[in-house]
PDB file of C-alpha atoms in Angstrom:
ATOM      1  CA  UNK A  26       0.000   0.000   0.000  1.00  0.00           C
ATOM      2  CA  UNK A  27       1.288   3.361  -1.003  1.00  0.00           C
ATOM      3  CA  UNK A  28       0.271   6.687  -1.620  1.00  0.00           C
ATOM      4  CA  UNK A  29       1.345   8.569  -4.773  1.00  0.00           C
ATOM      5  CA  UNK A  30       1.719  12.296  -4.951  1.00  0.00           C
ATOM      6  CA  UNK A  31       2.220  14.097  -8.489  1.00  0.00           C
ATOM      7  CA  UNK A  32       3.690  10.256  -9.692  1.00  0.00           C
ATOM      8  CA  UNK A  33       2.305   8.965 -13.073  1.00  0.00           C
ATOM      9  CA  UNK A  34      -0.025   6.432 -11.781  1.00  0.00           C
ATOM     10  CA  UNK A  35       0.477   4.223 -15.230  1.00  0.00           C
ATOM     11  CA  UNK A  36       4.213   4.477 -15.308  1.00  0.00           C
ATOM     12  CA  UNK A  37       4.516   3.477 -12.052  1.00  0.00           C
ATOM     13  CA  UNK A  38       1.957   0.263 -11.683  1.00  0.00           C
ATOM     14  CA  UNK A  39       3.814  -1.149 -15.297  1.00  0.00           C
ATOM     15  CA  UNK A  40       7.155  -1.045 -13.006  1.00  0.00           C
ATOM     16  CA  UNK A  41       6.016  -2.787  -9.672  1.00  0.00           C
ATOM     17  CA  UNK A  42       4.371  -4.710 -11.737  1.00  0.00           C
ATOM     18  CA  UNK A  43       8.182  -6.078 -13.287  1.00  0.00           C
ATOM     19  CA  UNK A  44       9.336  -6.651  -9.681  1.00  0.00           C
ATOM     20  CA  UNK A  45       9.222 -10.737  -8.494  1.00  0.00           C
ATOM     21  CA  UNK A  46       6.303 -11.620  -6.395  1.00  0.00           C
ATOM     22  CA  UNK A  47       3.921  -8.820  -7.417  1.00  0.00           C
ATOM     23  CA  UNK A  48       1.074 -10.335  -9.460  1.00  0.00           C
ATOM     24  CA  UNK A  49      -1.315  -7.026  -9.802  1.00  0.00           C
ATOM     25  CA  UNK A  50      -1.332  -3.434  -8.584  1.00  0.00           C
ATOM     26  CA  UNK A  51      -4.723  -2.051  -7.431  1.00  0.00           C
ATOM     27  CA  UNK A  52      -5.291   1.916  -7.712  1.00  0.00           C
ATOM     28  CA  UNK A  53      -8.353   3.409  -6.127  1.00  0.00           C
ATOM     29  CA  UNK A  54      -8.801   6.412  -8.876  1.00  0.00           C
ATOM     30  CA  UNK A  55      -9.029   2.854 -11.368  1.00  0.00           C
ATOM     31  CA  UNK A  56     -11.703   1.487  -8.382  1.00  0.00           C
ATOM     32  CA  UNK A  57     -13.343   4.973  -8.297  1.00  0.00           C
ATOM     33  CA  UNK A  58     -13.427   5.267 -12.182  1.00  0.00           C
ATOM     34  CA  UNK A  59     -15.033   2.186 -12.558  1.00  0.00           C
ATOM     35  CA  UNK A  60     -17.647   2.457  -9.290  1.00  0.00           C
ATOM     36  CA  UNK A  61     -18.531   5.831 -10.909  1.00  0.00           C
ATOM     37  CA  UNK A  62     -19.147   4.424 -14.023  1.00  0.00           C
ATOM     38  CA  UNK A  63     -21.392   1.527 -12.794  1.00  0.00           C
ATOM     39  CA  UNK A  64     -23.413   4.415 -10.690  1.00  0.00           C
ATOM     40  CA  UNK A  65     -23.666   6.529 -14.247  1.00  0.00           C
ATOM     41  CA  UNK A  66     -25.261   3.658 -15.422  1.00  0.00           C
ATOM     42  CA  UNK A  67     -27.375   2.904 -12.725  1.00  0.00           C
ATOM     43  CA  UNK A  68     -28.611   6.557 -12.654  1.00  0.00           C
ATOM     44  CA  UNK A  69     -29.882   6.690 -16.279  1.00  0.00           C
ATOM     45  CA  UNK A  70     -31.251   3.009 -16.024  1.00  0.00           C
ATOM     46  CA  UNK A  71     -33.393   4.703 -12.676  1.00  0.00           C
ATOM     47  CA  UNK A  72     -33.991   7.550 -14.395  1.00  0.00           C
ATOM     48  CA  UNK A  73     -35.876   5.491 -17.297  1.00  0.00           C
ATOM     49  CA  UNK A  74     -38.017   3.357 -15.113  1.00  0.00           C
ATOM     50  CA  UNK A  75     -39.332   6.361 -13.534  1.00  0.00           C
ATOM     51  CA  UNK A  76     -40.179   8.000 -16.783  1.00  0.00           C
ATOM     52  CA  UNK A  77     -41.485   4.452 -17.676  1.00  0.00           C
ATOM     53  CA  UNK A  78     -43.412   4.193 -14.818  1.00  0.00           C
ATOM     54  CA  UNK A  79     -44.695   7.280 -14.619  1.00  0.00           C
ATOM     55  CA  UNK A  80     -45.757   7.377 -18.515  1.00  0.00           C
ATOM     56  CA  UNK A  81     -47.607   3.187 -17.491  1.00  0.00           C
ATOM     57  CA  UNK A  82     -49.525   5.229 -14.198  1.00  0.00           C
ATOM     58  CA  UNK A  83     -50.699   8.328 -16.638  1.00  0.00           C
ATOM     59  CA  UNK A  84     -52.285   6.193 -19.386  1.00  0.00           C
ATOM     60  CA  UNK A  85     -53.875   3.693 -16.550  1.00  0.00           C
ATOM     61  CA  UNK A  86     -55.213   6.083 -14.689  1.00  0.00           C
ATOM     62  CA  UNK A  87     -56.781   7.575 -18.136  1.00  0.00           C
ATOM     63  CA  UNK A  88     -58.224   4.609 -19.126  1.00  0.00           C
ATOM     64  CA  UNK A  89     -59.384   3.977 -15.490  1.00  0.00           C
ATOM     65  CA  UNK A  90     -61.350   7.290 -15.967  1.00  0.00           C
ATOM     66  CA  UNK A  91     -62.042   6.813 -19.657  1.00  0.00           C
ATOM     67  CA  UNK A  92     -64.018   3.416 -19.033  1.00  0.00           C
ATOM     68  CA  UNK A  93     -65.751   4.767 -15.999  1.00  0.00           C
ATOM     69  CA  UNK A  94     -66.761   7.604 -17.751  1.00  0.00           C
ATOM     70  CA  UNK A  95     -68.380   5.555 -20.683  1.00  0.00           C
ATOM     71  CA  UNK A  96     -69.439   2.642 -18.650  1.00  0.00           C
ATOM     72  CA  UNK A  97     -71.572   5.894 -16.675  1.00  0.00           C
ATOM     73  CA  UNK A  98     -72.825   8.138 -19.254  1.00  0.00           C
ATOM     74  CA  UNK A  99     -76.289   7.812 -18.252  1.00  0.00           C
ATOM     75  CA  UNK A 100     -76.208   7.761 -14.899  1.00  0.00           C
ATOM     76  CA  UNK A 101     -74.146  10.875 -14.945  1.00  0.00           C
ATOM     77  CA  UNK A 102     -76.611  12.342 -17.837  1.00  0.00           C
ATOM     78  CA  UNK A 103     -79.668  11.658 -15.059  1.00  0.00           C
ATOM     79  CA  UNK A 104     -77.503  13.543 -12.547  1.00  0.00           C
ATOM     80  CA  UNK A 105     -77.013  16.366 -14.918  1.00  0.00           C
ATOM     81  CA  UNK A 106     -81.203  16.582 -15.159  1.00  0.00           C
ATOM     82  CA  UNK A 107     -81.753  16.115 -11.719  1.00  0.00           C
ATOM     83  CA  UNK A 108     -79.988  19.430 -11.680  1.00  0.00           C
ATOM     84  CA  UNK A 109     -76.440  18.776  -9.780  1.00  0.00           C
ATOM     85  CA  UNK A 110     -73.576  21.018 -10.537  1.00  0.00           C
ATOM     86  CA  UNK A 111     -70.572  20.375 -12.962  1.00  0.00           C
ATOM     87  CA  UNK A 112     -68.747  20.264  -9.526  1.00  0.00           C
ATOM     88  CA  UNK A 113     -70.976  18.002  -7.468  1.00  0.00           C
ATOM     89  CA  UNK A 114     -71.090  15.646 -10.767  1.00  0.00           C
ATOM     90  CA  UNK A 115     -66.878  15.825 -11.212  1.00  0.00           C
ATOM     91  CA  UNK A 116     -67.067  15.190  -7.750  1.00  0.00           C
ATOM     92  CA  UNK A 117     -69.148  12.033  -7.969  1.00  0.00           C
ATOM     93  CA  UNK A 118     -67.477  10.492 -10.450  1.00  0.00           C
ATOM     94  CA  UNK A 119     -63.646  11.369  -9.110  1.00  0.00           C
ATOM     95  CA  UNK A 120     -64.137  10.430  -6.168  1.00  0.00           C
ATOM     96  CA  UNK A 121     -64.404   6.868  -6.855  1.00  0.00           C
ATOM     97  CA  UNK A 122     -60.685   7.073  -8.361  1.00  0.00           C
ATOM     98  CA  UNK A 123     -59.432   9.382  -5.929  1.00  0.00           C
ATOM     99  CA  UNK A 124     -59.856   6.739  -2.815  1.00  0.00           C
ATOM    100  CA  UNK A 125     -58.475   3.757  -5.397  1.00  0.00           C
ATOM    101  CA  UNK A 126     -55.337   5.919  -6.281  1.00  0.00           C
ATOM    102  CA  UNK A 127     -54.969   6.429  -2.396  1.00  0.00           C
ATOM    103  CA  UNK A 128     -54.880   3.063  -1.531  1.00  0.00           C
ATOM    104  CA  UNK A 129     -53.283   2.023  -4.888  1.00  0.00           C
ATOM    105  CA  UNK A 130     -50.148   4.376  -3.981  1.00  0.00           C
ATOM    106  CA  UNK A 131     -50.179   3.050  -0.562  1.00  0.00           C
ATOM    107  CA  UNK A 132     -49.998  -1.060  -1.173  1.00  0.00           C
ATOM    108  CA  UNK A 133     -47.767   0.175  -3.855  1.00  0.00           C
ATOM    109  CA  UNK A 134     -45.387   1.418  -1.368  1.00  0.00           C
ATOM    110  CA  UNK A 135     -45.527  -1.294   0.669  1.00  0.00           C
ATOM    111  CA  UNK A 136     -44.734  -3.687  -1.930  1.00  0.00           C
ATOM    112  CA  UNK A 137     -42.736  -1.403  -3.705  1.00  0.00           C
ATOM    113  CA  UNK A 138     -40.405  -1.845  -0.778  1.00  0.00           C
ATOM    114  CA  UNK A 139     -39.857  -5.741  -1.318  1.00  0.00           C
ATOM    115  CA  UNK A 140     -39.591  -5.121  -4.607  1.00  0.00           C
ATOM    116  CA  UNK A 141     -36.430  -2.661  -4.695  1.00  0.00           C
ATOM    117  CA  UNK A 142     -34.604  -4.457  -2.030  1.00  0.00           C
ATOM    118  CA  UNK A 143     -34.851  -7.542  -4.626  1.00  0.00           C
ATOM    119  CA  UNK A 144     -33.500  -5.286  -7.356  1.00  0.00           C
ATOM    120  CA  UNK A 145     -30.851  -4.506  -4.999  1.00  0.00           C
ATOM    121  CA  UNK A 146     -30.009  -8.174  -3.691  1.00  0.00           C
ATOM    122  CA  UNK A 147     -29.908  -9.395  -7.490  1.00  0.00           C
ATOM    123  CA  UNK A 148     -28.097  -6.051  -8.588  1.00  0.00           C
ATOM    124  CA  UNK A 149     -25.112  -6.377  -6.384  1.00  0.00           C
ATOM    125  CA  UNK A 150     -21.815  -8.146  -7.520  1.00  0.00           C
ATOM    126  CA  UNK A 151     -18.816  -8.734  -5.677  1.00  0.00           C
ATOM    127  CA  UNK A 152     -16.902  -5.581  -5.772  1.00  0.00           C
ATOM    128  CA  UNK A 153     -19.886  -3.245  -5.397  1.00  0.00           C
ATOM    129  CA  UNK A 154     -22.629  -3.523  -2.114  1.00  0.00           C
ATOM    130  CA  UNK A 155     -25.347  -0.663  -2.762  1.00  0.00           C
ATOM    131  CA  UNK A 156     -26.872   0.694   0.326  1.00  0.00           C
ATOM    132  CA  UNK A 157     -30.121  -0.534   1.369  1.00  0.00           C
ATOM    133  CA  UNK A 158     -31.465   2.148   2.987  1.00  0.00           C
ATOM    134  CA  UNK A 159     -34.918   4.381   1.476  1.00  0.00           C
ATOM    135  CA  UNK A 160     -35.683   7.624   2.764  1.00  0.00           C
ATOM    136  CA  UNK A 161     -38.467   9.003   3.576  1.00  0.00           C
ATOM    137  CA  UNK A 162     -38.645  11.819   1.452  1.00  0.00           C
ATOM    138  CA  UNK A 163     -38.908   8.929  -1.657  1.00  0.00           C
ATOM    139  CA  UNK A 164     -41.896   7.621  -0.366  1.00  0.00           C
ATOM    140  CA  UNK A 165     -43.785  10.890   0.255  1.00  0.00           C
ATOM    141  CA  UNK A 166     -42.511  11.794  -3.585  1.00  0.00           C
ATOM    142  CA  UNK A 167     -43.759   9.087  -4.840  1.00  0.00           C
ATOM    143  CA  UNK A 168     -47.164   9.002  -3.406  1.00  0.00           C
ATOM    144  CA  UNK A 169     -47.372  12.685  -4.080  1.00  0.00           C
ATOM    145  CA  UNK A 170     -46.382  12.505  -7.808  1.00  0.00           C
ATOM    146  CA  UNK A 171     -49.289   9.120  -7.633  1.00  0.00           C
ATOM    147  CA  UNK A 172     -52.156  11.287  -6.451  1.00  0.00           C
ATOM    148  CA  UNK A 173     -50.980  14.435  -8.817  1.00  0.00           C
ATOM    149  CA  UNK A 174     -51.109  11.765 -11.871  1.00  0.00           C
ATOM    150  CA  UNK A 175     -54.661  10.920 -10.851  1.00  0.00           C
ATOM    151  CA  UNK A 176     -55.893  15.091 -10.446  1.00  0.00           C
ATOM    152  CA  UNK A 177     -54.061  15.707 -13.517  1.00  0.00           C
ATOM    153  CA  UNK A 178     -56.526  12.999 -15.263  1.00  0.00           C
ATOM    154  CA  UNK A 179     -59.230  14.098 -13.469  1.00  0.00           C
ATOM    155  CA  UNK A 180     -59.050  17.677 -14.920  1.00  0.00           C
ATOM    156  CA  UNK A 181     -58.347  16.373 -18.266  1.00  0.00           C
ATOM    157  CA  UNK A 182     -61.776  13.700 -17.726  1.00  0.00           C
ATOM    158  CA  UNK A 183     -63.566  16.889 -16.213  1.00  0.00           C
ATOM    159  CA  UNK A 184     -63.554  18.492 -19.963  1.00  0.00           C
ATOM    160  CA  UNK A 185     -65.501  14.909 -21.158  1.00  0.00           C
ATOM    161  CA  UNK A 186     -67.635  14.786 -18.749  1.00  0.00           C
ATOM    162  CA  UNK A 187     -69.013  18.651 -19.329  1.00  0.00           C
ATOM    163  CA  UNK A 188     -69.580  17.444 -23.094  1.00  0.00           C
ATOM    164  CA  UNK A 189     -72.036  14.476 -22.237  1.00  0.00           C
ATOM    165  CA  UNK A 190     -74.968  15.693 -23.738  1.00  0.00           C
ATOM    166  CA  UNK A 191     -77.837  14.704 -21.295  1.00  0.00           C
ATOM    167  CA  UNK A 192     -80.654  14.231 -24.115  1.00  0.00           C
ATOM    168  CA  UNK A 193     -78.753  11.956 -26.865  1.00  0.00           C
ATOM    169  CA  UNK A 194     -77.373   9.588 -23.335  1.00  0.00           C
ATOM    170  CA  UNK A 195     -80.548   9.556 -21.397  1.00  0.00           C
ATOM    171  CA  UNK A 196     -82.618   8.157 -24.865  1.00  0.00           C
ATOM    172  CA  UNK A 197     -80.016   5.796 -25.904  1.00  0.00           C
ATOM    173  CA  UNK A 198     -81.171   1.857 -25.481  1.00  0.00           C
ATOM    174  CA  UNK A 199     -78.358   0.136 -23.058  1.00  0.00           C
TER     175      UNK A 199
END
């Protein structure tokens, strides 16, 4: 073990490396290279599941609303009649998603758990351990950006349900 000062790292591992008995010279900037290289790759690997997941939530949660939207076209056309309020009818039919995103998000968390210290089990190899430690922080993050997907598609579904026209769904034969 020795530590270099201004010495040319290469120049000086190709001579030890002539001298009997030495069979390999380790350098931690080499060890550090490398380790910063494998976490480069990690990063941009993380980085595209999120986008992936994120992309997988936003066009679930639209055909969540989509389908529960068509599936309830007269039942929200009757509510129109009876005389509730775009509001009070958004707020009907949201609802229902709402409470399933909450409770989606949250077994999600849980399992998501399980799930990422698997990734990090199988994703180890000998020279690198990763930490297994999740804040806090990530899990209010992720159940924040969960229930912002879900009001995003609500007040993109909102615009749909204002253009149900209560005459043409309320005469319709199911």
């Amino acid at each position: 073990l020795c530590k270099l000062g201004d010495v040319n790292q290469d120049s000086f591992s190709k001579s030890v490396l002539k001298i009997d008995g030495v069979e390999a010279v380790s350098l931690n900037s080499s060890t550090k290279d490398t380790f910063a290289n494998i976490i480069g790759i990690l990063d941009l690997v993380t980085l595209v599941l999120i986008i992936s997941a994120a992309a997988l939530a936003f066009v679930v949660l639209f055909s969540l609303a989509n389908i529960n939207i068509a599936e309830r076209r007269r039942e929200i056309a009757t509510l129109k009649v009876l005389g509730f309020t775009p509001k009070e009818v958004s707020a009907y039919v949201f609802r229902e998603n709402m409470v399933l995103t909450v409770f989606g998000a949250a077994v999600g968390l849980v399992l998501g758990y399980f799930l990422a210290m698997f990734v990090i089990v199988t994703a180890e190899i000998d020279i690198v351990m990763f930490g297994r430690n999740i804040y806090w922080y990530s899990y209010v993050l992720s159940f924040i950006i969960t229930v912002l997907f879900s009001v995003t598609v609500s007040l993109i579904m909102n615009k749909k349900l204002d253009r149900i026209d209560m005459v043409e769904s309320l005469k319709s034969i199911e």
